[in-house]
Amino acid sequence: MLLLIIFDSITMGILRKLAEYLYIRKRDPKEPTSSWIGYMNTINRISIFMFLIGILVIVFRLIFGKK
């Protein structure tokens, strides 16, 4: 039971952060801010967007590729 609660809190933390990176959810105003955290968040956003574009390209090629 305790392991499930810990796993759930970790998973929700990851999903919350992903939603913040994709601008789906507002950031927590209580979080500490610094310029280095801002740089890291920007790089993470770029990498997530590039990953999603890559997945879309792969799916597009699988659907409309040469037959």
Tab-separated table of C-alpha atoms in Angstrom:
chain	number	residue	atom	x	y	z
A	1	MET	CA	0.000	0.000	0.000
A	2	LEU	CA	2.784	2.419	0.912
A	3	LEU	CA	4.663	1.559	-2.285
A	4	LEU	CA	1.545	2.346	-4.328
A	5	ILE	CA	1.191	5.743	-2.651
A	6	ILE	CA	4.860	6.560	-3.279
A	7	PHE	CA	4.607	5.426	-6.927
A	8	ASP	CA	1.430	7.484	-7.408
A	9	SER	CA	3.034	10.632	-5.988
A	10	ILE	CA	6.117	10.212	-8.200
A	11	THR	CA	4.000	9.586	-11.307
A	12	MET	CA	1.775	12.579	-10.628
A	13	GLY	CA	4.833	14.755	-10.093
A	14	ILE	CA	6.223	13.738	-13.471
A	15	LEU	CA	2.887	14.320	-15.216
A	16	ARG	CA	2.468	17.690	-13.477
A	17	LYS	CA	5.929	18.804	-14.630
A	18	LEU	CA	5.229	17.633	-18.186
A	19	ALA	CA	1.976	19.623	-18.211
A	20	GLU	CA	3.887	22.694	-17.025
A	21	TYR	CA	6.493	22.277	-19.783
A	22	LEU	CA	3.793	22.007	-22.454
A	23	TYR	CA	1.962	25.074	-21.071
A	24	ILE	CA	-1.116	22.991	-20.190
A	25	ARG	CA	-0.874	23.892	-16.512
A	26	LYS	CA	0.395	27.014	-14.779
A	27	ARG	CA	3.620	26.742	-12.798
A	28	ASP	CA	3.537	26.605	-9.020
A	29	PRO	CA	4.220	30.139	-7.731
A	30	LYS	CA	5.816	28.718	-4.563
A	31	GLU	CA	8.611	27.058	-6.552
A	32	PRO	CA	12.014	28.710	-6.283
A	33	THR	CA	13.046	30.473	-9.464
A	34	SER	CA	16.453	31.235	-10.865
A	35	SER	CA	17.835	31.872	-14.309
A	36	TRP	CA	19.428	28.403	-14.400
A	37	ILE	CA	16.104	26.705	-13.762
A	38	GLY	CA	14.616	28.800	-16.559
A	39	TYR	CA	17.351	27.666	-18.960
A	40	MET	CA	16.823	24.041	-17.975
A	41	ASN	CA	13.052	24.319	-18.461
A	42	THR	CA	13.535	25.872	-21.902
A	43	ILE	CA	15.839	23.056	-23.000
A	44	ASN	CA	13.361	20.497	-21.662
A	45	ARG	CA	10.501	22.133	-23.585
A	46	ILE	CA	12.516	22.088	-26.808
A	47	SER	CA	13.399	18.415	-26.375
A	48	ILE	CA	9.791	17.428	-25.612
A	49	PHE	CA	8.496	19.303	-28.666
A	50	MET	CA	11.165	17.726	-30.880
A	51	PHE	CA	10.261	14.274	-29.551
A	52	LEU	CA	6.562	14.836	-30.293
A	53	ILE	CA	7.343	16.081	-33.808
A	54	GLY	CA	9.524	13.001	-34.377
A	55	ILE	CA	6.710	10.702	-33.258
A	56	LEU	CA	4.317	12.480	-35.638
A	57	VAL	CA	6.762	12.059	-38.532
A	58	ILE	CA	7.142	8.346	-37.801
A	59	VAL	CA	3.365	7.842	-37.633
A	60	PHE	CA	2.892	9.857	-40.839
A	61	ARG	CA	5.487	7.725	-42.648
A	62	LEU	CA	3.898	4.512	-41.410
A	63	ILE	CA	0.441	5.571	-42.593
A	64	PHE	CA	1.314	7.321	-45.879
A	65	GLY	CA	4.641	5.675	-46.715
A	66	LYS	CA	5.490	3.620	-49.810
A	67	LYS	CA	3.377	0.530	-50.256
